[in-house]
mmCIF file of C-alpha atoms and ligand atoms in Angstrom:
data_model
loop_
_atom_site.group_PDB
_atom_site.id
_atom_site.type_symbol
_atom_site.label_atom_id
_atom_site.label_comp_id
_atom_site.label_asym_id
_atom_site.label_seq_id
_atom_site.Cartn_x
_atom_site.Cartn_y
_atom_site.Cartn_z
ATOM 1 C CA MET A 1 -0.099 -0.412 -0.026
ATOM 2 C CA LYS A 2 2.936 2.610 0.634
ATOM 3 C CA ARG A 3 4.950 1.521 -2.139
ATOM 4 C CA VAL A 4 1.312 2.189 -4.277
ATOM 5 C CA ARG A 5 1.070 5.780 -2.695
ATOM 6 C CA GLN A 6 4.940 6.633 -3.333
ATOM 7 C CA LEU A 7 4.539 5.939 -6.967
ATOM 8 C CA ILE A 8 1.124 8.246 -7.076
ATOM 9 C CA ASP A 9 2.412 11.313 -4.766
ATOM 10 C CA GLU A 10 5.917 10.197 -7.674
ATOM 11 C CA ALA A 11 3.137 10.547 -10.970
ATOM 12 C CA ALA A 12 1.586 13.232 -9.252
ATOM 13 C CA LYS A 13 4.661 15.117 -8.615
ATOM 14 C CA ARG A 14 5.799 15.203 -12.349
ATOM 15 C CA VAL A 15 2.549 15.807 -14.132
ATOM 16 C CA ARG A 16 2.423 19.085 -11.627
ATOM 17 C CA LYS A 17 6.346 19.576 -12.781
ATOM 18 C CA LEU A 18 4.824 19.416 -16.501
ATOM 19 C CA ILE A 19 2.046 21.643 -16.097
ATOM 20 C CA ASP A 20 4.437 24.249 -14.254
ATOM 21 C CA GLU A 21 7.120 23.958 -17.606
ATOM 22 C CA ALA A 22 4.108 24.341 -19.619
ATOM 23 C CA VAL A 23 2.347 26.892 -18.026
ATOM 24 C CA SER A 24 5.792 29.185 -17.646
ATOM 25 C CA SER A 25 6.548 28.831 -21.196
ATOM 26 C CA ALA A 26 3.372 29.879 -22.711
ATOM 27 C CA GLY A 27 1.867 32.960 -20.461
ATOM 28 C CA VAL A 28 2.852 35.414 -23.126
ATOM 29 C CA GLY A 29 5.027 33.641 -25.568
ATOM 30 C CA HIS A 30 8.491 35.061 -26.189
ATOM 31 C CA ALA A 31 10.254 37.958 -27.503
ATOM 32 C CA SER A 32 11.037 36.058 -30.606
ATOM 33 C CA ASP A 33 7.023 35.450 -31.354
ATOM 34 C CA HIS A 34 6.742 39.311 -31.964
ATOM 35 C CA VAL A 35 10.965 40.063 -33.166
ATOM 36 C CA PRO A 36 12.402 36.544 -35.458
ATOM 37 C CA LEU A 37 15.481 37.872 -35.518
ATOM 38 C CA LEU A 38 15.648 37.092 -31.805
ATOM 39 C CA ARG A 39 15.063 32.985 -32.735
ATOM 40 C CA TRP A 40 18.132 32.572 -34.014
ATOM 41 C CA VAL A 41 19.670 33.394 -30.397
ATOM 42 C CA ALA A 42 17.221 32.234 -27.805
ATOM 43 C CA SER A 43 16.789 29.078 -27.360
ATOM 44 C CA TYR A 44 12.586 29.430 -26.269
ATOM 45 C CA GLU A 45 11.975 27.657 -29.735
ATOM 46 C CA LYS A 46 14.067 24.731 -29.270
ATOM 47 C CA ARG A 47 12.874 23.942 -25.505
ATOM 48 C CA VAL A 48 9.592 24.252 -26.067
ATOM 49 C CA LYS A 49 9.749 22.153 -28.799
ATOM 50 C CA LYS A 50 11.162 19.486 -26.660
ATOM 51 C CA LEU A 51 8.299 20.125 -24.304
ATOM 52 C CA ALA A 52 5.921 19.434 -26.677
ATOM 53 C CA VAL A 53 7.535 16.214 -26.884
ATOM 54 C CA ARG A 54 7.065 15.511 -23.975
ATOM 55 C CA VAL A 55 3.653 16.983 -22.843
ATOM 56 C CA ASP A 56 2.875 14.858 -25.961
ATOM 57 C CA GLU A 57 3.987 11.035 -24.573
ATOM 58 C CA PHE A 58 2.486 12.268 -20.909
ATOM 59 C CA LEU A 59 -1.390 12.739 -23.041
ATOM 60 C CA GLN A 60 -0.757 9.633 -24.906
ATOM 61 C CA GLY A 61 0.205 7.770 -22.025
ATOM 62 C CA LEU A 62 -3.158 8.720 -20.670
ATOM 63 C CA VAL A 63 -5.386 7.839 -23.693
ATOM 64 C CA ASP A 64 -3.395 4.448 -24.619
ATOM 65 C CA GLU A 65 -4.242 3.603 -20.180
ATOM 66 C CA LYS A 66 -7.740 4.501 -20.926
ATOM 67 C CA ARG A 67 -7.642 2.817 -24.003
ATOM 68 C CA ALA A 68 -6.293 -0.531 -22.621
ATOM 69 C CA GLN A 69 -9.051 -0.758 -20.101
ATOM 70 C CA ARG A 70 -11.721 -3.091 -21.110
ATOM 71 C CA GLU A 71 -14.353 -1.497 -18.783
ATOM 72 C CA LYS A 72 -15.279 2.201 -19.773
ATOM 73 C CA GLY A 73 -15.379 4.418 -17.168
ATOM 74 C CA ASN A 74 -17.104 7.438 -16.804
ATOM 75 C CA THR A 75 -13.932 9.927 -17.707
ATOM 76 C CA MET A 76 -13.711 13.111 -20.109
ATOM 77 C CA ILE A 77 -11.098 10.875 -22.132
ATOM 78 C CA ASP A 78 -13.704 7.321 -21.806
ATOM 79 C CA HIS A 79 -16.633 9.597 -24.054
ATOM 80 C CA LEU A 80 -14.169 10.472 -26.322
ATOM 81 C CA LEU A 81 -13.092 6.952 -27.110
ATOM 82 C CA SER A 82 -16.568 6.522 -27.215
ATOM 83 C CA LEU A 83 -16.768 8.485 -29.976
ATOM 84 C CA GLN A 84 -13.584 8.185 -31.887
ATOM 85 C CA GLU A 85 -14.957 4.296 -32.018
ATOM 86 C CA THR A 86 -18.390 5.946 -34.092
ATOM 87 C CA GLN A 87 -16.129 8.441 -35.898
ATOM 88 C CA PRO A 88 -13.296 8.407 -35.991
ATOM 89 C CA ASP A 89 -11.827 9.769 -38.786
ATOM 90 C CA TYR A 90 -12.574 13.285 -36.468
ATOM 91 C CA TYR A 91 -11.864 12.447 -32.890
ATOM 92 C CA THR A 92 -8.629 11.886 -33.620
ATOM 93 C CA ASP A 93 -5.964 10.715 -30.917
ATOM 94 C CA VAL A 94 -4.778 14.069 -31.695
ATOM 95 C CA THR A 95 -7.661 15.917 -31.688
ATOM 96 C CA ILE A 96 -8.345 13.859 -27.979
ATOM 97 C CA LYS A 97 -4.829 15.203 -27.055
ATOM 98 C CA GLY A 98 -5.200 18.709 -27.887
ATOM 99 C CA LEU A 99 -8.545 18.632 -26.000
ATOM 100 C CA ILE A 100 -7.260 17.204 -23.214
ATOM 101 C CA ALA A 101 -4.217 19.393 -23.538
ATOM 102 C CA ASP A 102 -6.399 22.477 -23.761
ATOM 103 C CA THR A 103 -8.622 21.347 -20.681
ATOM 104 C CA ILE A 104 -5.435 21.213 -18.590
ATOM 105 C CA PHE A 105 -3.437 23.421 -18.904
ATOM 106 C CA ALA A 106 -5.887 26.381 -19.976
ATOM 107 C CA GLY A 107 -8.236 25.591 -17.190
ATOM 108 C CA ASN A 108 -5.896 24.001 -14.001
ATOM 109 C CA VAL A 109 -3.452 27.136 -13.540
ATOM 110 C CA THR A 110 -6.211 29.886 -13.938
ATOM 111 C CA VAL A 111 -8.322 28.523 -10.860
ATOM 112 C CA THR A 112 -5.314 27.403 -8.678
ATOM 113 C CA ARG A 113 -4.031 31.197 -9.289
ATOM 114 C CA THR A 114 -7.643 32.731 -8.911
ATOM 115 C CA LEU A 115 -7.990 30.732 -5.319
ATOM 116 C CA GLU A 116 -4.714 32.155 -3.765
ATOM 117 C CA TRP A 117 -4.872 35.407 -4.970
ATOM 118 C CA ALA A 118 -8.477 35.003 -3.037
ATOM 119 C CA MET A 119 -6.321 33.634 0.028
ATOM 120 C CA LEU A 120 -3.507 36.320 -0.181
ATOM 121 C CA ASN A 121 -5.824 39.165 0.045
ATOM 122 C CA LEU A 122 -8.914 37.359 2.594
ATOM 123 C CA LEU A 123 -6.288 37.254 4.850
ATOM 124 C CA ASN A 124 -5.748 41.099 4.782
ATOM 125 C CA HIS A 125 -9.284 41.617 5.130
ATOM 126 C CA PRO A 126 -10.349 39.190 8.628
ATOM 127 C CA LYS A 127 -13.362 41.195 8.682
ATOM 128 C CA VAL A 128 -14.586 39.783 5.350
ATOM 129 C CA LEU A 129 -13.636 36.462 6.088
ATOM 130 C CA LYS A 130 -15.043 35.995 8.931
ATOM 131 C CA LYS A 131 -18.517 37.853 6.987
ATOM 132 C CA ALA A 132 -18.065 35.385 4.145
ATOM 133 C CA LYS A 133 -17.447 32.342 6.727
ATOM 134 C CA ILE A 134 -20.692 33.355 8.780
ATOM 135 C CA GLU A 135 -22.400 32.938 5.461
ATOM 136 C CA ILE A 136 -21.104 29.748 4.883
ATOM 137 C CA ASP A 137 -22.765 28.785 9.000
ATOM 138 C CA THR A 138 -26.095 29.488 7.976
ATOM 139 C CA LYS A 139 -27.068 28.401 4.886
ATOM 140 C CA ILE A 140 -25.866 25.192 5.093
ATOM 141 C CA GLU A 141 -26.784 22.942 8.324
ATOM 142 C CA LEU A 142 -23.057 22.920 10.879
ATOM 143 C CA ASP A 143 -22.818 19.310 10.066
ATOM 144 C CA GLN A 144 -22.819 19.018 6.335
ATOM 145 C CA LEU A 145 -19.933 19.800 3.802
ATOM 146 C CA ILE A 146 -20.358 22.571 1.463
ATOM 147 C CA ASP A 147 -22.036 20.985 -1.862
ATOM 148 C CA GLU A 148 -22.270 21.987 -5.717
ATOM 149 C CA PRO A 149 -25.543 23.811 -5.241
ATOM 150 C CA ASP A 150 -25.267 25.117 -2.144
ATOM 151 C CA ALA A 151 -22.555 27.360 -2.991
ATOM 152 C CA THR A 152 -24.320 28.928 -5.817
ATOM 153 C CA ASN A 153 -27.168 30.450 -3.077
ATOM 154 C CA LEU A 154 -23.750 32.190 -1.591
ATOM 155 C CA PRO A 155 -24.126 36.057 -2.412
ATOM 156 C CA TYR A 156 -21.364 37.695 -0.409
ATOM 157 C CA LEU A 157 -18.411 34.540 -2.292
ATOM 158 C CA GLN A 158 -19.741 35.368 -4.698
ATOM 159 C CA CYS A 159 -18.596 39.318 -4.638
ATOM 160 C CA VAL A 160 -15.556 37.830 -3.001
ATOM 161 C CA ILE A 161 -15.031 35.386 -5.735
ATOM 162 C CA SER A 162 -15.893 38.467 -7.958
ATOM 163 C CA GLU A 163 -13.488 40.942 -6.311
ATOM 164 C CA ILE A 164 -10.308 38.874 -6.992
ATOM 165 C CA PHE A 165 -11.803 38.268 -10.817
ATOM 166 C CA ARG A 166 -10.976 42.267 -11.148
ATOM 167 C CA LEU A 167 -7.979 42.926 -9.408
ATOM 168 C CA SER A 168 -6.035 39.557 -10.042
ATOM 169 C CA PRO A 169 -7.625 37.905 -13.753
ATOM 170 C CA ALA A 170 -5.836 34.638 -13.787
ATOM 171 C CA ALA A 171 -5.124 35.897 -17.919
ATOM 172 C CA PRO A 172 -3.953 39.439 -17.930
ATOM 173 C CA LEU A 173 -3.216 39.239 -21.334
ATOM 174 C CA PRO A 174 -5.454 37.392 -23.348
ATOM 175 C CA PRO A 175 -3.502 37.234 -27.014
ATOM 176 C CA ARG A 176 -5.698 38.604 -30.497
ATOM 177 C CA ARG A 177 -3.957 38.092 -34.040
ATOM 178 C CA ALA A 178 -6.022 40.858 -36.391
ATOM 179 C CA THR A 179 -7.530 38.671 -39.519
ATOM 180 C CA TYR A 180 -7.543 41.294 -41.289
ATOM 181 C CA ASP A 181 -6.652 45.312 -41.950
ATOM 182 C CA CYS A 182 -8.479 48.081 -39.064
ATOM 183 C CA LEU A 183 -8.332 50.435 -36.471
ATOM 184 C CA VAL A 184 -8.515 49.728 -32.922
ATOM 185 C CA GLY A 185 -8.923 53.124 -30.026
ATOM 186 C CA GLY A 186 -7.190 55.437 -33.888
ATOM 187 C CA TYR A 187 -4.284 53.230 -34.127
ATOM 188 C CA ASN A 188 -4.359 51.489 -37.577
ATOM 189 C CA ILE A 189 -3.424 47.338 -37.267
ATOM 190 C CA GLN A 190 -2.553 45.246 -39.261
ATOM 191 C CA ARG A 191 -3.770 42.304 -40.627
ATOM 192 C CA GLY A 192 -1.833 39.423 -38.702
ATOM 193 C CA THR A 193 -0.344 42.182 -35.510
ATOM 194 C CA THR A 194 -0.977 40.127 -32.013
ATOM 195 C CA VAL A 195 -2.551 42.371 -29.896
ATOM 196 C CA PHE A 196 -3.333 42.025 -26.082
ATOM 197 C CA ALA A 197 -6.201 42.995 -24.096
ATOM 198 C CA ASN A 198 -5.177 44.422 -20.882
ATOM 199 C CA VAL A 199 -7.099 43.170 -18.983
ATOM 200 C CA TRP A 200 -5.396 43.630 -15.479
ATOM 201 C CA ALA A 201 -5.544 47.756 -16.865
ATOM 202 C CA ILE A 202 -8.765 47.501 -17.822
ATOM 203 C CA HIS A 203 -9.989 46.278 -14.531
ATOM 204 C CA ARG A 204 -7.917 49.245 -12.460
ATOM 205 C CA ASP A 205 -9.178 52.384 -15.057
ATOM 206 C CA PRO A 206 -10.778 54.650 -11.994
ATOM 207 C CA ASN A 207 -13.322 55.921 -14.612
ATOM 208 C CA ILE A 208 -15.570 52.333 -14.577
ATOM 209 C CA GLY A 209 -14.790 52.243 -10.580
ATOM 210 C CA GLU A 210 -13.863 53.995 -7.534
ATOM 211 C CA GLU A 211 -10.731 53.434 -5.540
ATOM 212 C CA PRO A 212 -9.516 50.645 -8.721
ATOM 213 C CA GLU A 213 -6.636 49.747 -6.279
ATOM 214 C CA LYS A 214 -8.852 48.480 -2.717
ATOM 215 C CA PHE A 215 -10.316 45.418 -2.412
ATOM 216 C CA LYS A 216 -13.457 46.093 -1.754
ATOM 217 C CA GLN A 217 -16.319 43.475 -2.436
ATOM 218 C CA GLU A 218 -18.871 45.118 -1.697
ATOM 219 C CA ARG A 219 -18.360 46.648 -5.066
ATOM 220 C CA PHE A 220 -20.908 44.120 -7.099
ATOM 221 C CA GLU A 221 -23.633 44.019 -4.492
ATOM 222 C CA LYS A 222 -24.280 46.336 -6.460
ATOM 223 C CA LYS A 223 -26.774 44.520 -9.969
ATOM 224 C CA GLY A 224 -24.973 44.785 -12.810
ATOM 225 C CA GLU A 225 -21.333 45.428 -11.481
ATOM 226 C CA ASP A 226 -20.139 41.928 -11.895
ATOM 227 C CA LYS A 227 -20.945 42.770 -16.024
ATOM 228 C CA LYS A 228 -18.159 44.679 -16.372
ATOM 229 C CA LEU A 229 -15.471 42.255 -15.850
ATOM 230 C CA ILE A 230 -14.052 40.423 -18.877
ATOM 231 C CA THR A 231 -11.712 38.315 -16.965
ATOM 232 C CA LEU A 232 -13.205 35.326 -19.090
ATOM 233 C CA GLY A 233 -12.719 37.162 -22.001
ATOM 234 C CA MET A 234 -15.656 38.567 -24.398
ATOM 235 C CA GLY A 235 -17.088 37.367 -27.839
ATOM 236 C CA ARG A 236 -16.783 33.774 -29.745
ATOM 237 C CA ARG A 237 -13.439 33.107 -27.937
ATOM 238 C CA ALA A 238 -14.720 33.816 -24.405
ATOM 239 C CA CYS A 239 -13.167 30.808 -21.565
ATOM 240 C CA PRO A 240 -15.636 28.234 -22.240
ATOM 241 C CA GLY A 241 -14.938 26.547 -19.356
ATOM 242 C CA SER A 242 -16.512 29.561 -17.795
ATOM 243 C CA GLY A 243 -18.928 28.050 -15.833
ATOM 244 C CA LEU A 244 -17.104 25.716 -14.762
ATOM 245 C CA ALA A 245 -14.471 28.161 -13.346
ATOM 246 C CA GLN A 246 -17.030 29.851 -11.414
ATOM 247 C CA ARG A 247 -18.715 26.657 -10.344
ATOM 248 C CA VAL A 248 -14.896 25.488 -8.970
ATOM 249 C CA LEU A 249 -13.765 28.451 -7.060
ATOM 250 C CA ARG A 250 -17.369 28.808 -5.189
ATOM 251 C CA LEU A 251 -17.033 25.395 -3.968
ATOM 252 C CA ALA A 252 -12.995 25.028 -2.990
ATOM 253 C CA LEU A 253 -12.613 29.021 -1.340
ATOM 254 C CA GLY A 254 -16.148 27.822 -0.052
ATOM 255 C CA SER A 255 -14.841 24.336 1.528
ATOM 256 C CA MET A 256 -11.127 26.179 2.301
ATOM 257 C CA ILE A 257 -12.978 28.592 4.454
ATOM 258 C CA GLN A 258 -15.702 26.382 6.364
ATOM 259 C CA CYS A 259 -13.216 24.092 7.614
ATOM 260 C CA SER A 260 -10.660 25.824 8.453
ATOM 261 C CA GLU A 261 -9.806 28.737 10.250
ATOM 262 C CA TRP A 262 -7.284 30.927 8.185
ATOM 263 C CA GLU A 263 -4.984 33.697 9.963
ATOM 264 C CA ARG A 264 -1.613 35.508 9.101
ATOM 265 C CA ILE A 265 1.703 34.417 10.181
ATOM 266 C CA GLY A 266 2.435 37.580 11.939
ATOM 267 C CA GLU A 267 1.027 41.178 12.784
ATOM 268 C CA GLU A 268 2.235 42.196 9.328
ATOM 269 C CA TYR A 269 0.238 42.223 6.330
ATOM 270 C CA VAL A 270 0.561 40.234 3.167
ATOM 271 C CA ASP A 271 2.103 40.832 0.283
ATOM 272 C CA THR A 272 -0.252 40.779 -2.473
ATOM 273 C CA THR A 273 2.131 42.397 -5.059
ATOM 274 C CA GLU A 274 2.303 40.753 -8.606
ATOM 275 C CA ALA A 275 5.611 39.249 -10.174
ATOM 276 C CA THR A 276 4.950 38.479 -13.942
ATOM 277 C CA THR A 277 1.315 36.878 -15.291
ATOM 278 C CA MET A 278 0.108 37.417 -12.145
ATOM 279 C CA LEU A 279 2.526 34.910 -10.103
ATOM 280 C CA PRO A 280 2.077 36.773 -6.561
ATOM 281 C CA THR A 281 5.032 38.097 -5.616
ATOM 282 C CA THR A 282 5.566 35.950 -2.019
ATOM 283 C CA PRO A 283 3.741 33.228 -2.751
ATOM 284 C CA LEU A 284 0.709 31.974 0.033
ATOM 285 C CA LEU A 285 1.846 30.701 3.264
ATOM 286 C CA ALA A 286 -1.273 31.530 6.373
ATOM 287 C CA MET A 287 -2.061 29.698 10.091
ATOM 288 C CA CYS A 288 -4.107 27.147 9.074
ATOM 289 C CA ARG A 289 -6.819 25.211 12.218
ATOM 290 C CA ALA A 290 -9.228 22.892 11.291
ATOM 291 C CA ARG A 291 -12.816 23.665 12.351
ATOM 292 C CA PRO A 292 -14.872 21.755 14.111
ATOM 293 C CA ILE A 293 -16.901 20.313 11.196
ATOM 294 C CA VAL A 294 -13.576 18.330 10.332
ATOM 295 C CA HIS A 295 -13.680 16.785 13.142
ATOM 296 C CA LYS A 296 -17.425 16.106 12.858
ATOM 297 C CA ILE A 297 -17.067 14.154 9.225
ATOM 298 C CA LEU A 298 -13.318 12.778 10.146
ATOM 299 C CA SER A 299 -15.240 10.582 13.043
ATOM 300 C CA ALA A 300 -18.666 10.351 11.729
HETATM 301 C C1 LIG B 401 -10.176 31.324 -13.299
HETATM 302 C C2 LIG B 401 -10.183 31.150 -14.081
HETATM 303 C C3 LIG B 401 -9.912 30.776 -15.438
HETATM 304 C C4 LIG B 401 -10.276 32.245 -16.517
HETATM 305 C C5 LIG B 401 -9.766 33.146 -15.487
HETATM 306 C C6 LIG B 401 -10.231 31.891 -17.749
HETATM 307 C C7 LIG B 401 -9.343 33.255 -18.556
HETATM 308 C C8 LIG B 401 -10.034 32.674 -20.331
HETATM 309 C C9 LIG B 401 -9.190 33.646 -20.857
HETATM 310 C C10 LIG B 401 -9.344 35.296 -20.481
HETATM 311 C C11 LIG B 401 -9.524 33.343 -21.757
HETATM 312 C C12 LIG B 401 -9.201 33.977 -23.591
HETATM 313 C C13 LIG B 401 -10.186 34.525 -24.237
HETATM 314 C C14 LIG B 401 -10.224 35.446 -25.315
HETATM 315 O O1 LIG B 401 -9.325 35.713 -25.944
HETATM 316 O O2 LIG B 401 -11.237 36.065 -25.171
HETATM 317 C C15 LIG B 401 -9.387 31.517 -22.200
HETATM 318 C C16 LIG B 401 -9.684 31.218 -22.703
HETATM 319 C C17 LIG B 401 -9.666 29.359 -22.948
HETATM 320 N N1 LIG B 401 -9.886 29.103 -21.616
HETATM 321 FE FE1 LIG B 401 -11.122 29.573 -19.759
HETATM 322 N N2 LIG B 401 -10.812 30.783 -17.999
HETATM 323 C C18 LIG B 401 -10.783 29.926 -16.968
HETATM 324 C C19 LIG B 401 -10.652 28.720 -16.469
HETATM 325 C C20 LIG B 401 -10.707 27.718 -17.641
HETATM 326 C C21 LIG B 401 -11.357 26.094 -16.960
HETATM 327 C C22 LIG B 401 -12.133 25.782 -16.150
HETATM 328 C C23 LIG B 401 -11.377 25.677 -18.816
HETATM 329 C C24 LIG B 401 -11.867 24.515 -18.872
HETATM 330 C C25 LIG B 401 -11.291 23.023 -17.735
HETATM 331 C C26 LIG B 401 -11.192 26.605 -19.560
HETATM 332 C C27 LIG B 401 -10.107 26.074 -20.814
HETATM 333 C C28 LIG B 401 -10.859 27.297 -21.519
HETATM 334 C C29 LIG B 401 -9.670 27.385 -22.914
HETATM 335 C C30 LIG B 401 -10.574 26.158 -23.767
HETATM 336 C C31 LIG B 401 -9.634 28.267 -23.633
HETATM 337 C C32 LIG B 401 -9.369 28.468 -25.367
HETATM 338 C C33 LIG B 401 -10.801 29.273 -25.659
HETATM 339 C C34 LIG B 401 -10.150 29.457 -27.610
HETATM 340 O O3 LIG B 401 -9.021 29.600 -27.931
HETATM 341 O O4 LIG B 401 -11.351 29.822 -27.395
HETATM 342 N N3 LIG B 401 -10.471 28.187 -18.680
HETATM 343 N N4 LIG B 401 -10.044 31.634 -20.477
#
């Protein structure tokens, strides 16, 4: 049993490392994407190609493992492999791997990073944390763990998440390529140009909301305020995982608040400045103590 657990831990570590590498190589890309001459001197392209081979091997391993299993399960890969049986020309292994990669890479770090920013801000705002806890304790039975349907009925928690979406959008500079010559804000954009929407700056525009630099979840108590958020993109290429992201965040943050008491490790406020691509400069470090509900559920 110990050996199995060890093997699972090792595999989890390998996957985490691979995801970290892939995400840090993606971000907003590399200078050589915009200045092609740099490709001659930078090792970025070579490194990314090598990484792509490792990612592909990992994804093919997942597909092959599922294919070899006699009994069909209920995972995304099981369903895609069933579709492959009836529509083999469309659901090729390449398409299936692409869909898994999208889900893992687009849906993983975005959610975990948003959660990290939520905790960092809540540690600096213990009154807000307390109110969120009271909301959960009053709306959910005292011996019940928060579940998905409960999480949709927590407006205060939703305001906290919206404020984190505003201040710390996990994809702060989504890129687009102009498909035809156009004029944007008075600038001529040539076909083929890559443009970035600066979501981070738009959310902090003082013309859009008061005291934009401050964490003030109450701004979202005003009806329609969340319509100003573009954290999950806009239009036809907006995030297809937005519903899932919202549900996972409500459930994960709600569970963390319901199950544990959280405090800063000292008197000092935690650092909420950003390093690159929305990474906190200082990693989340907090004191955490299990609340009675955890003991009750574990001993039941
Ligand atoms: C806090 C969580 C998330 C944030 C902030 C976020 C944000 C975004 C943004 C800004 C885009 C680009 C939209 C555009 O270009 O206008 C995007 C695209 C995408 N997201 Fe998310 N996302 C999140 C979670 C997820 C999840 C959970 C999934 C799936 C499991 C997902 C899957 C995707 C995919 C596949 C695309 C590419 C869509 C396309 O190219 O058409 N995202 N996301």
